[in-house]
JSON list of C-alpha atoms in Angstrom, two decimals:
[
{"chain": "A", "resi": 1091, "resn": "MET", "atom": "CA", "xyz": [110.44, 176.17, 143.71]},
{"chain": "A", "resi": 1092, "resn": "GLU", "atom": "CA", "xyz": [112.33, 176.43, 146.42]},
{"chain": "A", "resi": 1093, "resn": "ARG", "atom": "CA", "xyz": [110.17, 173.88, 147.68]},
{"chain": "A", "resi": 1094, "resn": "SER", "atom": "CA", "xyz": [110.29, 171.23, 145.13]},
{"chain": "A", "resi": 1095, "resn": "LYS", "atom": "CA", "xyz": [114.34, 171.44, 145.55]},
{"chain": "A", "resi": 1096, "resn": "SER", "atom": "CA", "xyz": [114.14, 171.08, 148.74]},
{"chain": "A", "resi": 1097, "resn": "ARG", "atom": "CA", "xyz": [111.70, 167.65, 148.86]},
{"chain": "A", "resi": 1098, "resn": "GLY", "atom": "CA", "xyz": [115.56, 166.47, 146.35]},
{"chain": "A", "resi": 1099, "resn": "VAL", "atom": "CA", "xyz": [112.50, 166.87, 143.40]},
{"chain": "A", "resi": 1100, "resn": "THR", "atom": "CA", "xyz": [114.11, 169.12, 140.06]},
{"chain": "A", "resi": 1101, "resn": "LEU", "atom": "CA", "xyz": [112.67, 169.92, 137.04]},
{"chain": "A", "resi": 1102, "resn": "VAL", "atom": "CA", "xyz": [115.12, 169.56, 134.35]},
{"chain": "A", "resi": 1103, "resn": "ARG", "atom": "CA", "xyz": [116.14, 168.71, 130.75]},
{"chain": "A", "resi": 1104, "resn": "GLU", "atom": "CA", "xyz": [116.13, 165.83, 130.56]},
{"chain": "A", "resi": 1105, "resn": "GLY", "atom": "CA", "xyz": [112.50, 164.79, 132.84]},
{"chain": "A", "resi": 1106, "resn": "LEU", "atom": "CA", "xyz": [113.09, 164.67, 136.46]},
{"chain": "A", "resi": 1107, "resn": "GLU", "atom": "CA", "xyz": [115.90, 164.45, 138.83]},
{"chain": "A", "resi": 1108, "resn": "ILE", "atom": "CA", "xyz": [115.20, 163.17, 141.75]},
{"chain": "A", "resi": 1109, "resn": "ASP", "atom": "CA", "xyz": [117.79, 162.54, 144.55]},
{"chain": "A", "resi": 1110, "resn": "GLY", "atom": "CA", "xyz": [120.36, 163.60, 142.15]},
{"chain": "A", "resi": 1111, "resn": "ARG", "atom": "CA", "xyz": [119.66, 160.88, 139.90]},
{"chain": "A", "resi": 1112, "resn": "VAL", "atom": "CA", "xyz": [117.81, 161.69, 136.36]},
{"chain": "A", "resi": 1113, "resn": "VAL", "atom": "CA", "xyz": [114.04, 159.67, 135.42]},
{"chain": "A", "resi": 1114, "resn": "PRO", "atom": "CA", "xyz": [112.41, 160.07, 132.41]},
{"chain": "A", "resi": 1115, "resn": "LEU", "atom": "CA", "xyz": [109.26, 162.04, 132.61]},
{"chain": "A", "resi": 1116, "resn": "LEU", "atom": "CA", "xyz": [107.80, 158.74, 130.54]},
{"chain": "A", "resi": 1117, "resn": "ALA", "atom": "CA", "xyz": [104.29, 158.21, 132.67]},
{"chain": "A", "resi": 1118, "resn": "GLY", "atom": "CA", "xyz": [102.07, 156.10, 132.28]},
{"chain": "A", "resi": 1119, "resn": "SER", "atom": "CA", "xyz": [97.69, 156.41, 133.20]},
{"chain": "A", "resi": 1120, "resn": "VAL", "atom": "CA", "xyz": [96.29, 154.19, 136.08]},
{"chain": "A", "resi": 1121, "resn": "HIS", "atom": "CA", "xyz": [92.70, 154.94, 136.46]},
{"chain": "A", "resi": 1122, "resn": "TYR", "atom": "CA", "xyz": [92.29, 154.09, 140.68]},
{"chain": "A", "resi": 1123, "resn": "TRP", "atom": "CA", "xyz": [89.18, 154.61, 140.59]},
{"chain": "A", "resi": 1124, "resn": "ARG", "atom": "CA", "xyz": [87.61, 152.27, 137.18]},
{"chain": "A", "resi": 1125, "resn": "LEU", "atom": "CA", "xyz": [89.99, 149.60, 138.91]},
{"chain": "A", "resi": 1126, "resn": "ASP", "atom": "CA", "xyz": [88.52, 146.80, 141.34]},
{"chain": "A", "resi": 1127, "resn": "PRO", "atom": "CA", "xyz": [91.52, 147.50, 144.15]},
{"chain": "A", "resi": 1128, "resn": "LYS", "atom": "CA", "xyz": [92.51, 143.56, 143.87]},
{"chain": "A", "resi": 1129, "resn": "ASP", "atom": "CA", "xyz": [93.63, 144.90, 140.30]},
{"chain": "A", "resi": 1130, "resn": "TRP", "atom": "CA", "xyz": [95.95, 147.75, 141.14]},
{"chain": "A", "resi": 1131, "resn": "ARG", "atom": "CA", "xyz": [98.94, 146.19, 142.00]},
{"chain": "A", "resi": 1132, "resn": "ALA", "atom": "CA", "xyz": [98.78, 144.48, 138.78]},
{"chain": "A", "resi": 1133, "resn": "CYS", "atom": "CA", "xyz": [98.08, 147.68, 136.58]},
{"chain": "A", "resi": 1134, "resn": "LEU", "atom": "CA", "xyz": [100.90, 148.70, 138.42]},
{"chain": "A", "resi": 1135, "resn": "LEU", "atom": "CA", "xyz": [102.99, 146.58, 138.52]},
{"chain": "A", "resi": 1136, "resn": "ALA", "atom": "CA", "xyz": [102.29, 145.90, 134.09]},
{"chain": "A", "resi": 1137, "resn": "THR", "atom": "CA", "xyz": [102.98, 149.23, 133.13]},
{"chain": "A", "resi": 1138, "resn": "GLN", "atom": "CA", "xyz": [106.23, 149.17, 135.12]},
{"chain": "A", "resi": 1139, "resn": "SER", "atom": "CA", "xyz": [107.61, 146.36, 133.53]},
{"chain": "A", "resi": 1140, "resn": "LEU", "atom": "CA", "xyz": [106.69, 148.44, 130.30]},
{"chain": "A", "resi": 1141, "resn": "GLY", "atom": "CA", "xyz": [110.21, 150.94, 131.26]},
{"chain": "A", "resi": 1142, "resn": "LEU", "atom": "CA", "xyz": [107.37, 153.53, 132.62]},
{"chain": "A", "resi": 1143, "resn": "PRO", "atom": "CA", "xyz": [109.38, 154.87, 135.84]},
{"chain": "A", "resi": 1144, "resn": "ILE", "atom": "CA", "xyz": [106.16, 156.88, 136.96]},
{"chain": "A", "resi": 1145, "resn": "ILE", "atom": "CA", "xyz": [102.74, 156.38, 137.37]},
{"chain": "A", "resi": 1146, "resn": "ASP", "atom": "CA", "xyz": [100.01, 159.17, 135.96]},
{"chain": "A", "resi": 1147, "resn": "THR", "atom": "CA", "xyz": [96.70, 159.32, 137.66]},
{"chain": "A", "resi": 1148, "resn": "TYR", "atom": "CA", "xyz": [93.45, 161.42, 137.75]},
{"chain": "A", "resi": 1149, "resn": "VAL", "atom": "CA", "xyz": [91.64, 163.11, 140.96]},
{"chain": "A", "resi": 1150, "resn": "PRO", "atom": "CA", "xyz": [88.14, 162.83, 140.06]},
{"chain": "A", "resi": 1151, "resn": "TRP", "atom": "CA", "xyz": [86.26, 165.95, 141.93]},
{"chain": "A", "resi": 1152, "resn": "GLY", "atom": "CA", "xyz": [83.37, 164.77, 140.85]},
{"chain": "A", "resi": 1153, "resn": "VAL", "atom": "CA", "xyz": [83.39, 160.75, 141.98]},
{"chain": "A", "resi": 1154, "resn": "HIS", "atom": "CA", "xyz": [85.46, 162.04, 144.77]},
{"chain": "A", "resi": 1155, "resn": "GLU", "atom": "CA", "xyz": [82.43, 164.16, 147.14]},
{"chain": "A", "resi": 1156, "resn": "ILE", "atom": "CA", "xyz": [79.61, 162.97, 148.62]},
{"chain": "A", "resi": 1157, "resn": "ALA", "atom": "CA", "xyz": [78.86, 166.48, 150.10]},
{"chain": "A", "resi": 1158, "resn": "PRO", "atom": "CA", "xyz": [80.01, 170.26, 149.70]},
{"chain": "A", "resi": 1159, "resn": "GLY", "atom": "CA", "xyz": [83.70, 169.79, 150.80]},
{"chain": "A", "resi": 1160, "resn": "VAL", "atom": "CA", "xyz": [83.10, 166.00, 152.13]},
{"chain": "A", "resi": 1161, "resn": "LEU", "atom": "CA", "xyz": [85.21, 163.68, 149.85]},
{"chain": "A", "resi": 1162, "resn": "GLU", "atom": "CA", "xyz": [84.42, 159.88, 149.74]},
{"chain": "A", "resi": 1163, "resn": "LEU", "atom": "CA", "xyz": [89.28, 158.27, 150.68]},
{"chain": "A", "resi": 1164, "resn": "GLY", "atom": "CA", "xyz": [88.39, 155.52, 150.74]},
{"chain": "A", "resi": 1165, "resn": "ASP", "atom": "CA", "xyz": [86.88, 155.19, 154.35]},
{"chain": "A", "resi": 1166, "resn": "ASN", "atom": "CA", "xyz": [83.74, 153.25, 152.62]},
{"chain": "A", "resi": 1167, "resn": "ASP", "atom": "CA", "xyz": [84.34, 152.43, 149.21]},
{"chain": "A", "resi": 1168, "resn": "PRO", "atom": "CA", "xyz": [87.30, 150.81, 148.49]},
{"chain": "A", "resi": 1169, "resn": "ARG", "atom": "CA", "xyz": [87.94, 152.09, 144.95]},
{"chain": "A", "resi": 1170, "resn": "ARG", "atom": "CA", "xyz": [88.19, 155.91, 146.62]},
{"chain": "A", "resi": 1171, "resn": "ASP", "atom": "CA", "xyz": [90.96, 155.55, 148.61]},
{"chain": "A", "resi": 1172, "resn": "LEU", "atom": "CA", "xyz": [93.46, 158.06, 146.98]},
{"chain": "A", "resi": 1173, "resn": "ALA", "atom": "CA", "xyz": [96.06, 157.26, 149.91]},
{"chain": "A", "resi": 1174, "resn": "ALA", "atom": "CA", "xyz": [95.90, 153.14, 150.17]},
{"chain": "A", "resi": 1175, "resn": "PHE", "atom": "CA", "xyz": [96.65, 154.07, 145.82]},
{"chain": "A", "resi": 1176, "resn": "LEU", "atom": "CA", "xyz": [99.73, 155.68, 145.41]},
{"chain": "A", "resi": 1177, "resn": "ARG", "atom": "CA", "xyz": [101.00, 154.27, 149.01]},
{"chain": "A", "resi": 1178, "resn": "LEU", "atom": "CA", "xyz": [101.00, 151.38, 146.67]},
{"chain": "A", "resi": 1179, "resn": "VAL", "atom": "CA", "xyz": [102.63, 152.92, 143.92]},
{"chain": "A", "resi": 1180, "resn": "HIS", "atom": "CA", "xyz": [106.33, 154.33, 146.81]},
{"chain": "A", "resi": 1181, "resn": "GLU", "atom": "CA", "xyz": [106.08, 149.97, 147.62]},
{"chain": "A", "resi": 1182, "resn": "LEU", "atom": "CA", "xyz": [106.52, 149.54, 144.42]},
{"chain": "A", "resi": 1183, "resn": "GLY", "atom": "CA", "xyz": [109.51, 151.74, 144.08]},
{"chain": "A", "resi": 1184, "resn": "LEU", "atom": "CA", "xyz": [107.32, 153.93, 141.15]},
{"chain": "A", "resi": 1185, "resn": "TYR", "atom": "CA", "xyz": [106.83, 158.35, 141.36]},
{"chain": "A", "resi": 1186, "resn": "ALA", "atom": "CA", "xyz": [103.02, 159.60, 141.36]},
{"chain": "A", "resi": 1187, "resn": "ILE", "atom": "CA", "xyz": [102.35, 162.42, 139.07]},
{"chain": "A", "resi": 1188, "resn": "VAL", "atom": "CA", "xyz": [98.76, 163.38, 140.74]},
{"chain": "A", "resi": 1189, "resn": "ARG", "atom": "CA", "xyz": [96.78, 165.12, 138.57]},
{"chain": "A", "resi": 1190, "resn": "PRO", "atom": "CA", "xyz": [93.33, 166.40, 140.85]},
{"chain": "A", "resi": 1191, "resn": "GLY", "atom": "CA", "xyz": [91.48, 169.05, 138.48]},
{"chain": "A", "resi": 1192, "resn": "PRO", "atom": "CA", "xyz": [89.29, 170.34, 138.77]},
{"chain": "A", "resi": 1193, "resn": "HIS", "atom": "CA", "xyz": [88.52, 169.98, 134.98]},
{"chain": "A", "resi": 1194, "resn": "ILE", "atom": "CA", "xyz": [90.62, 166.48, 134.46]},
{"chain": "A", "resi": 1195, "resn": "ASN", "atom": "CA", "xyz": [87.93, 165.17, 131.25]},
{"chain": "A", "resi": 1196, "resn": "ALA", "atom": "CA", "xyz": [88.92, 161.02, 132.10]},
{"chain": "A", "resi": 1197, "resn": "GLU", "atom": "CA", "xyz": [86.20, 160.72, 129.42]},
{"chain": "A", "resi": 1198, "resn": "LEU", "atom": "CA", "xyz": [83.94, 161.38, 132.46]},
{"chain": "A", "resi": 1199, "resn": "THR", "atom": "CA", "xyz": [80.45, 163.08, 131.87]},
{"chain": "A", "resi": 1200, "resn": "TYR", "atom": "CA", "xyz": [80.82, 166.58, 133.16]},
{"chain": "A", "resi": 1201, "resn": "PHE", "atom": "CA", "xyz": [84.83, 165.99, 133.54]},
{"chain": "A", "resi": 1202, "resn": "GLY", "atom": "CA", "xyz": [85.35, 165.26, 136.78]},
{"chain": "A", "resi": 1203, "resn": "ILE", "atom": "CA", "xyz": [83.34, 168.70, 138.04]},
{"chain": "A", "resi": 1204, "resn": "PRO", "atom": "CA", "xyz": [80.57, 167.80, 141.06]},
{"chain": "A", "resi": 1205, "resn": "GLU", "atom": "CA", "xyz": [76.84, 167.75, 138.78]},
{"chain": "A", "resi": 1206, "resn": "ARG", "atom": "CA", "xyz": [75.95, 170.68, 141.99]},
{"chain": "A", "resi": 1207, "resn": "VAL", "atom": "CA", "xyz": [78.82, 172.98, 140.10]},
{"chain": "A", "resi": 1208, "resn": "VAL", "atom": "CA", "xyz": [77.83, 172.70, 136.32]},
{"chain": "A", "resi": 1209, "resn": "TRP", "atom": "CA", "xyz": [74.50, 172.99, 136.66]},
{"chain": "A", "resi": 1210, "resn": "ASP", "atom": "CA", "xyz": [74.71, 175.92, 139.26]},
{"chain": "A", "resi": 1211, "resn": "PRO", "atom": "CA", "xyz": [74.33, 178.94, 137.48]},
{"chain": "A", "resi": 1212, "resn": "ALA", "atom": "CA", "xyz": [77.24, 181.43, 139.32]},
{"chain": "A", "resi": 1213, "resn": "CYS", "atom": "CA", "xyz": [79.85, 178.71, 137.92]},
{"chain": "A", "resi": 1214, "resn": "GLN", "atom": "CA", "xyz": [78.68, 179.05, 134.10]},
{"chain": "A", "resi": 1215, "resn": "ALA", "atom": "CA", "xyz": [80.25, 180.71, 131.62]},
{"chain": "A", "resi": 1216, "resn": "ARG", "atom": "CA", "xyz": [79.00, 183.66, 129.52]},
{"chain": "A", "resi": 1217, "resn": "SER", "atom": "CA", "xyz": [78.09, 183.94, 125.97]},
{"chain": "A", "resi": 1218, "resn": "ALA", "atom": "CA", "xyz": [78.34, 187.87, 125.05]},
{"chain": "A", "resi": 1219, "resn": "GLN", "atom": "CA", "xyz": [74.54, 187.71, 124.74]},
{"chain": "A", "resi": 1220, "resn": "GLY", "atom": "CA", "xyz": [74.91, 186.21, 129.08]},
{"chain": "A", "resi": 1221, "resn": "ASN", "atom": "CA", "xyz": [74.34, 182.48, 127.94]},
{"chain": "A", "resi": 1222, "resn": "PRO", "atom": "CA", "xyz": [75.60, 179.64, 129.28]},
{"chain": "A", "resi": 1223, "resn": "VAL", "atom": "CA", "xyz": [77.87, 178.49, 126.96]},
{"chain": "A", "resi": 1224, "resn": "VAL", "atom": "CA", "xyz": [77.48, 174.24, 126.77]},
{"chain": "A", "resi": 1225, "resn": "LEU", "atom": "CA", "xyz": [80.05, 172.22, 125.32]},
{"chain": "A", "resi": 1226, "resn": "PRO", "atom": "CA", "xyz": [78.57, 169.86, 122.78]},
{"chain": "A", "resi": 1227, "resn": "MET", "atom": "CA", "xyz": [80.64, 166.96, 124.74]},
{"chain": "A", "resi": 1228, "resn": "LEU", "atom": "CA", "xyz": [78.98, 162.78, 124.32]},
{"chain": "A", "resi": 1229, "resn": "PRO", "atom": "CA", "xyz": [77.71, 161.19, 126.01]},
{"chain": "A", "resi": 1230, "resn": "GLN", "atom": "CA", "xyz": [76.02, 164.56, 127.37]},
{"chain": "A", "resi": 1231, "resn": "ALA", "atom": "CA", "xyz": [75.97, 168.64, 127.43]},
{"chain": "A", "resi": 1232, "resn": "PHE", "atom": "CA", "xyz": [77.32, 170.69, 129.91]},
{"chain": "A", "resi": 1233, "resn": "PRO", "atom": "CA", "xyz": [77.48, 173.74, 130.92]},
{"chain": "A", "resi": 1234, "resn": "VAL", "atom": "CA", "xyz": [81.47, 175.41, 131.03]},
{"chain": "A", "resi": 1235, "resn": "PRO", "atom": "CA", "xyz": [82.33, 176.50, 135.10]},
{"chain": "A", "resi": 1236, "resn": "SER", "atom": "CA", "xyz": [84.15, 180.01, 134.72]},
{"chain": "A", "resi": 1237, "resn": "TYR", "atom": "CA", "xyz": [87.50, 180.24, 136.18]},
{"chain": "A", "resi": 1238, "resn": "ALA", "atom": "CA", "xyz": [86.33, 183.95, 136.33]},
{"chain": "A", "resi": 1239, "resn": "SER", "atom": "CA", "xyz": [84.23, 183.57, 139.07]},
{"chain": "A", "resi": 1240, "resn": "GLU", "atom": "CA", "xyz": [84.92, 183.25, 142.19]},
{"chain": "A", "resi": 1241, "resn": "VAL", "atom": "CA", "xyz": [82.25, 181.66, 143.24]},
{"chain": "A", "resi": 1242, "resn": "PHE", "atom": "CA", "xyz": [83.63, 178.41, 141.30]},
{"chain": "A", "resi": 1243, "resn": "LEU", "atom": "CA", "xyz": [86.77, 179.73, 142.84]},
{"chain": "A", "resi": 1244, "resn": "ASP", "atom": "CA", "xyz": [85.91, 179.42, 145.98]},
{"chain": "A", "resi": 1245, "resn": "GLU", "atom": "CA", "xyz": [84.09, 175.79, 145.26]},
{"chain": "A", "resi": 1246, "resn": "THR", "atom": "CA", "xyz": [87.69, 174.45, 143.62]},
{"chain": "A", "resi": 1247, "resn": "ALA", "atom": "CA", "xyz": [89.42, 175.92, 147.23]},
{"chain": "A", "resi": 1248, "resn": "ARG", "atom": "CA", "xyz": [87.75, 174.01, 149.27]},
{"chain": "A", "resi": 1249, "resn": "TYR", "atom": "CA", "xyz": [87.88, 170.73, 146.84]},
{"chain": "A", "resi": 1250, "resn": "PHE", "atom": "CA", "xyz": [91.54, 171.00, 146.97]},
{"chain": "A", "resi": 1251, "resn": "ARG", "atom": "CA", "xyz": [91.78, 171.97, 150.87]},
{"chain": "A", "resi": 1252, "resn": "ALA", "atom": "CA", "xyz": [89.83, 168.72, 151.55]},
{"chain": "A", "resi": 1253, "resn": "LEU", "atom": "CA", "xyz": [91.86, 167.15, 149.21]},
{"chain": "A", "resi": 1254, "resn": "SER", "atom": "CA", "xyz": [95.38, 167.84, 150.79]},
{"chain": "A", "resi": 1255, "resn": "PRO", "atom": "CA", "xyz": [95.59, 166.49, 153.86]},
{"chain": "A", "resi": 1256, "resn": "THR", "atom": "CA", "xyz": [95.41, 162.95, 151.98]},
{"chain": "A", "resi": 1257, "resn": "LEU", "atom": "CA", "xyz": [98.89, 164.05, 149.21]},
{"chain": "A", "resi": 1258, "resn": "ALA", "atom": "CA", "xyz": [100.28, 165.97, 151.58]},
{"chain": "A", "resi": 1259, "resn": "PRO", "atom": "CA", "xyz": [101.48, 162.56, 153.20]},
{"chain": "A", "resi": 1260, "resn": "LEU", "atom": "CA", "xyz": [102.70, 161.28, 150.01]},
{"chain": "A", "resi": 1261, "resn": "LEU", "atom": "CA", "xyz": [104.72, 163.99, 148.58]},
{"chain": "A", "resi": 1262, "resn": "TYR", "atom": "CA", "xyz": [109.03, 162.54, 147.91]},
{"chain": "A", "resi": 1263, "resn": "PRO", "atom": "CA", "xyz": [110.47, 161.83, 150.31]},
{"chain": "A", "resi": 1264, "resn": "ASP", "atom": "CA", "xyz": [108.20, 160.67, 151.89]},
{"chain": "A", "resi": 1265, "resn": "GLY", "atom": "CA", "xyz": [105.59, 159.07, 149.17]},
{"chain": "A", "resi": 1266, "resn": "PRO", "atom": "CA", "xyz": [106.13, 158.86, 145.81]},
{"chain": "A", "resi": 1267, "resn": "VAL", "atom": "CA", "xyz": [104.24, 162.04, 145.01]},
{"chain": "A", "resi": 1268, "resn": "VAL", "atom": "CA", "xyz": [106.54, 163.40, 142.10]},
{"chain": "A", "resi": 1269, "resn": "MET", "atom": "CA", "xyz": [104.93, 166.59, 140.17]},
{"chain": "A", "resi": 1270, "resn": "LEU", "atom": "CA", "xyz": [101.26, 167.71, 140.93]},
{"chain": "A", "resi": 1271, "resn": "GLN", "atom": "CA", "xyz": [98.99, 169.06, 137.56]},
{"chain": "A", "resi": 1272, "resn": "VAL", "atom": "CA", "xyz": [96.66, 171.79, 138.60]},
{"chain": "A", "resi": 1273, "resn": "ASP", "atom": "CA", "xyz": [93.68, 171.54, 135.94]},
{"chain": "A", "resi": 1274, "resn": "ASN", "atom": "CA", "xyz": [94.13, 169.74, 133.36]},
{"chain": "A", "resi": 1275, "resn": "GLU", "atom": "CA", "xyz": [94.09, 171.08, 128.21]},
{"chain": "A", "resi": 1276, "resn": "GLY", "atom": "CA", "xyz": [93.61, 174.56, 129.23]},
{"chain": "A", "resi": 1277, "resn": "ALA", "atom": "CA", "xyz": [92.38, 174.97, 126.58]},
{"chain": "A", "resi": 1278, "resn": "MET", "atom": "CA", "xyz": [88.37, 176.75, 128.27]},
{"chain": "A", "resi": 1279, "resn": "TYR", "atom": "CA", "xyz": [87.39, 173.38, 127.39]},
{"chain": "A", "resi": 1280, "resn": "PHE", "atom": "CA", "xyz": [87.93, 173.32, 123.63]},
{"chain": "A", "resi": 1281, "resn": "ARG", "atom": "CA", "xyz": [85.33, 176.03, 123.13]},
{"chain": "A", "resi": 1282, "resn": "ASP", "atom": "CA", "xyz": [88.31, 178.75, 122.74]},
{"chain": "A", "resi": 1283, "resn": "GLY", "atom": "CA", "xyz": [86.82, 181.09, 119.55]},
{"chain": "A", "resi": 1284, "resn": "ALA", "atom": "CA", "xyz": [87.32, 184.34, 119.98]},
{"chain": "A", "resi": 1285, "resn": "TYR", "atom": "CA", "xyz": [84.77, 186.47, 121.80]},
{"chain": "A", "resi": 1286, "resn": "ASP", "atom": "CA", "xyz": [83.39, 182.88, 122.28]},
{"chain": "A", "resi": 1287, "resn": "GLN", "atom": "CA", "xyz": [83.23, 183.47, 126.30]},
{"chain": "A", "resi": 1288, "resn": "ASP", "atom": "CA", "xyz": [84.64, 184.67, 128.90]},
{"chain": "A", "resi": 1289, "resn": "TYR", "atom": "CA", "xyz": [81.16, 187.24, 129.85]},
{"chain": "A", "resi": 1290, "resn": "HIS", "atom": "CA", "xyz": [81.29, 186.40, 133.37]},
{"chain": "A", "resi": 1291, "resn": "PRO", "atom": "CA", "xyz": [80.50, 188.86, 135.12]},
{"chain": "A", "resi": 1292, "resn": "ASP", "atom": "CA", "xyz": [82.77, 188.07, 137.62]},
{"chain": "A", "resi": 1293, "resn": "ALA", "atom": "CA", "xyz": [85.32, 188.18, 134.39]},
{"chain": "A", "resi": 1294, "resn": "ILE", "atom": "CA", "xyz": [83.84, 191.68, 132.75]},
{"chain": "A", "resi": 1295, "resn": "ALA", "atom": "CA", "xyz": [85.32, 193.53, 136.40]},
{"chain": "A", "resi": 1296, "resn": "LEU", "atom": "CA", "xyz": [88.54, 191.66, 136.09]},
{"chain": "A", "resi": 1297, "resn": "TYR", "atom": "CA", "xyz": [88.55, 192.79, 131.79]},
{"chain": "A", "resi": 1298, "resn": "ARG", "atom": "CA", "xyz": [87.77, 196.91, 133.60]},
{"chain": "A", "resi": 1299, "resn": "ALA", "atom": "CA", "xyz": [90.78, 195.75, 136.30]},
{"chain": "A", "resi": 1300, "resn": "PHE", "atom": "CA", "xyz": [92.57, 194.45, 133.73]},
{"chain": "A", "resi": 1301, "resn": "LEU", "atom": "CA", "xyz": [92.27, 198.77, 132.23]},
{"chain": "A", "resi": 1302, "resn": "ARG", "atom": "CA", "xyz": [92.35, 200.70, 135.28]},
{"chain": "A", "resi": 1303, "resn": "ASP", "atom": "CA", "xyz": [95.96, 198.91, 135.08]},
{"chain": "A", "resi": 1304, "resn": "LYS", "atom": "CA", "xyz": [96.72, 198.93, 131.46]},
{"chain": "A", "resi": 1305, "resn": "TYR", "atom": "CA", "xyz": [95.85, 202.71, 131.62]},
{"chain": "A", "resi": 1306, "resn": "LYS", "atom": "CA", "xyz": [95.72, 204.34, 134.89]},
{"chain": "A", "resi": 1307, "resn": "THR", "atom": "CA", "xyz": [93.99, 207.47, 133.73]},
{"chain": "A", "resi": 1308, "resn": "ILE", "atom": "CA", "xyz": [90.36, 208.44, 132.26]},
{"chain": "A", "resi": 1309, "resn": "GLU", "atom": "CA", "xyz": [92.04, 211.21, 130.06]},
{"chain": "A", "resi": 1310, "resn": "ALA", "atom": "CA", "xyz": [94.52, 207.80, 127.67]},
{"chain": "A", "resi": 1311, "resn": "LEU", "atom": "CA", "xyz": [91.02, 205.63, 127.95]},
{"chain": "A", "resi": 1312, "resn": "GLY", "atom": "CA", "xyz": [89.79, 208.37, 126.58]},
{"chain": "A", "resi": 1313, "resn": "ALA", "atom": "CA", "xyz": [92.78, 208.57, 124.22]},
{"chain": "A", "resi": 1314, "resn": "ALA", "atom": "CA", "xyz": [91.92, 204.40, 123.79]},
{"chain": "A", "resi": 1315, "resn": "TYR", "atom": "CA", "xyz": [89.21, 203.68, 123.50]},
{"chain": "A", "resi": 1316, "resn": "GLY", "atom": "CA", "xyz": [88.48, 207.52, 120.69]},
{"chain": "A", "resi": 1317, "resn": "PHE", "atom": "CA", "xyz": [86.06, 209.54, 123.46]},
{"chain": "A", "resi": 1318, "resn": "ASP", "atom": "CA", "xyz": [86.54, 212.60, 125.51]},
{"chain": "A", "resi": 1319, "resn": "PRO", "atom": "CA", "xyz": [86.46, 212.16, 128.80]},
{"chain": "A", "resi": 1320, "resn": "THR", "atom": "CA", "xyz": [85.69, 215.26, 129.93]},
{"chain": "A", "resi": 1321, "resn": "ALA", "atom": "CA", "xyz": [81.92, 215.49, 127.06]},
{"chain": "A", "resi": 1322, "resn": "GLU", "atom": "CA", "xyz": [78.72, 215.07, 129.70]},
{"chain": "A", "resi": 1323, "resn": "GLY", "atom": "CA", "xyz": [77.52, 211.43, 129.71]},
{"chain": "A", "resi": 1324, "resn": "SER", "atom": "CA", "xyz": [81.17, 209.98, 128.89]},
{"chain": "A", "resi": 1325, "resn": "PRO", "atom": "CA", "xyz": [82.25, 206.13, 129.90]},
{"chain": "A", "resi": 1326, "resn": "ARG", "atom": "CA", "xyz": [83.62, 206.24, 132.86]},
{"chain": "A", "resi": 1327, "resn": "PHE", "atom": "CA", "xyz": [86.44, 202.70, 133.42]},
{"chain": "A", "resi": 1328, "resn": "GLY", "atom": "CA", "xyz": [83.34, 200.97, 135.36]},
{"chain": "A", "resi": 1329, "resn": "ASP", "atom": "CA", "xyz": [81.32, 201.36, 131.88]},
{"chain": "A", "resi": 1330, "resn": "ILE", "atom": "CA", "xyz": [83.38, 199.39, 129.33]},
{"chain": "A", "resi": 1331, "resn": "GLN", "atom": "CA", "xyz": [81.72, 196.80, 127.82]},
{"chain": "A", "resi": 1332, "resn": "PRO", "atom": "CA", "xyz": [84.88, 194.31, 125.86]},
{"chain": "A", "resi": 1333, "resn": "PRO", "atom": "CA", "xyz": [83.62, 193.59, 122.58]},
{"chain": "A", "resi": 1334, "resn": "VAL", "atom": "CA", "xyz": [82.20, 191.41, 121.99]},
{"chain": "A", "resi": 1335, "resn": "LYS", "atom": "CA", "xyz": [82.57, 190.62, 117.69]},
{"chain": "A", "resi": 1336, "resn": "PHE", "atom": "CA", "xyz": [85.32, 191.98, 115.37]},
{"chain": "A", "resi": 1337, "resn": "ASP", "atom": "CA", "xyz": [83.55, 194.87, 113.67]},
{"chain": "A", "resi": 1338, "resn": "ALA", "atom": "CA", "xyz": [86.24, 197.47, 113.29]},
{"chain": "A", "resi": 1339, "resn": "LYS", "atom": "CA", "xyz": [86.35, 198.57, 109.85]},
{"chain": "A", "resi": 1340, "resn": "THR", "atom": "CA", "xyz": [89.15, 201.39, 110.09]},
{"chain": "A", "resi": 1341, "resn": "PRO", "atom": "CA", "xyz": [93.19, 200.74, 112.36]},
{"chain": "A", "resi": 1342, "resn": "ALA", "atom": "CA", "xyz": [92.13, 203.90, 114.20]},
{"chain": "A", "resi": 1343, "resn": "GLU", "atom": "CA", "xyz": [88.75, 201.23, 115.56]},
{"chain": "A", "resi": 1344, "resn": "LEU", "atom": "CA", "xyz": [91.45, 198.85, 116.34]}
]
């Protein structure tokens, strides 16, 4: 928040306060990578003519990545010149909300994530049976990434590091970017039923860390889980498995 204020941008009830002026949080989406750059200006002006002061755009990781940690940002393909697009937004007196994902949806086959990441087993969310959790989405179903996976988080961090030098110089007031949105529609890729996911090993490790933080001692854990911690073979924090279905029969079993 301090950094945001120092740039003259503050989120307020009415929208955004930019250098003391309230701008309604009304935005129109323009997907630069889907357009011929010669059409960018016309599309931006058309959006502006609707009375929308802000341009909203995704930044699709899978569209820009040409090798792990290497992004094409306009050196060879003008459609992917994010900086040029944002400079034009600034030139026209518009503001920008930039949404770099990693999940962006945008009706892209893998929701903007590179195929190599989607199909990496270390990055995939797991069902209670240990199988990849698959999103049955047209035109092709694909495994849902695990947001507990250290590998997935490392890949995402590498993508953000590669992208940030392009975005940093375009933050307001030097450029049009007044907001950044991390990720998109935080609903676990619409697979959000109870016990549906995520049983990735890193997720289970986080669950056990949560238990340690909550109960502190094995005695308190035993009292909650209904076992005698002094009995031979009794479980420890590292043995506890997260629930995989609702099977409580009595209030005590909850």
